[in-house]
Structures are given as structure tokens and as C-alpha cells.
């Protein structure tokens, strides 16, 4: 199976994810899968950060150095997007067998376990968990050799019929090494907005720094197809 990756600007990629979520919520399908690669650069962050005192000046500065700011509806912290990343979005209706109390963890594991499996098959040491110095750090980072490779997030909505909730689970996978520029962009924003966090390039790793893995996305797509077949 060949995984189709859409090359698209960041703003359009974020919209494509929301369109897929809306389609499943409307009942057009029970699930969907989207891979997209940015053909530009952006620093994507929660809408709440636009209320920071230094936000306007920081946004102008970041745009001037090639990292325009885009806002998203989910939570978290600033995340750099560039051609070095490939994004994967899973959207599905919560299975009746899932307990509501477990749905968030289940969604993260359906997103992350295939990545962990493929990275392990390649010979890497794959794990989940926080990494000191990583941007948008979280306990469902997918890590390679103890450094963050994938950031994850999710968003839930009710289906149109209101019967079962629908999740969008998203992963931003760093495939090529642009770690220094990414971290510099995040740190510049944080500094200008007087946010304490400072990130470090060495806390991250790109897949292709360790493995050529030309079939990584194809193998990952197959794992997701198998997962959806079992829902």
C-alpha cells in the first residue's frame, strides 16, 4: 500500500483536518485518515495565546523571519510546522466498546502505537513520555532514542446525530532535521511574550537523522488501516 501524502500550505492543512472531522461528524464516514506535509513554514499555537501582551509584536517579528503565526482551536503550546514535518490525522467515531473514561487515552494510543511499532521495527528505541526541553511537551510524545520525534494532540466533537462523540487525533512527525530553526522560532516567540519556557534543539530528533526509512509512511499507513479495520 502506498500512503498518499498531500503537500499543502499549513493553513490549508489545518483546514483539511477540520473538514475531515466535520465529514465524520456529519455521518459521511465512520473514520478517516489524512497525511499532509507543509510546503511552507508557520508557528501554530492555541488561540488563547493571542491574548498575550506581546503577541502582536511577536507575530510580526516571527513573520519577518519566515515563521508566520497561525492559531488553532486545540490547546497546548506553540508548534513549528515546516516541510521537515509530516502530519497525520486520525478521525473516528468513538467505538461503542470504548468507555468514556478511557476515550482520551485510547485515542492517543490508536495514534501512537503504530508509530511506536514501526520505529521499533526499524531498530530504534521508541517510547512515550515527556522530554525536558521539548516544545509543546506532553506525556504522549512519541520519542526516538529518548528524544522527541512526534508531538500529539486531540480534539473531540459530537456527531451530528448526537449519538457518539468523534475524535480528531493529530501527530506532527519530524522527519527531516530542522530542529535548530524550529526551536529558535519557538524561543523567540516565548521570549517576546515573556513566557518562561525555553526549548532545546537536542531534545528533539528527526527520523532521517537515524534511519533513511523510505517506506516509513507506507508502513505507518498500513498499521492505521489495520487499526481502523478492527474498530
Phi, psi and omega in degrees: 000132177260124180278125178277124177247123180273125173270120193203156177291158185301315181301318179290327177295317177297322178292322179298322177296316180293325177294320178295317177300315180296324181295316179290321177299326181282352179090011179290335178202161176274342180200167176203158182223133181223129169247130176216146181241127177296142171254014176215187179243147174198154172251111187259132185211163179298147180301330182300332182289344178292349178272356179293146183302322183264012189298313184298312180296319179297319180297318179295318179295315180296320177298322181295331181259014172093013179233071179300148183270132173238147181256144177237166184274339182277175182273202178101209186226175180302136180230123177282137176239138182199175176300349177283348183249150168236131182259141174236134178235124173255133176231130178204156173283135180303123178298147180298336182282346180279130173283143181303323184293338184255001193293326181292312179295320178301318181296318178296320182289326176294329176284316191272325187301317177301322177296314179302318182295314182293319178298320178295318178298328178287343181106008178274164173264104186256140182205168173248144173147169180289151178229119181301129178091001180274144174284149183044055185290149179194164184286351175250027163302144166262120187249146177239119183052044174068019175233146186290128175247328185227130170259145186230155177202167176209159178217138182247145173220161173276143173294161184300325178281352178073014185276312182222146179286159180237139181244143165250113177251126190237140174230132174255109187260124178273109183261325180243155189278102169230032190298318185295310180297322180297311181296320178299321179295314179297314182294325178296316178298311182300319180296314183292333180262009177059039173267141188287329189297136171233133183259162180232136181299324184288352176278353182242163175211145174261144181308315187283357170288334181249324186225135173294312172040059181296339181257015183305310183291325177295316179294323178293317179300322178296320179296319178293322178298319178295320180296314181297325180296337181266352181293000000 
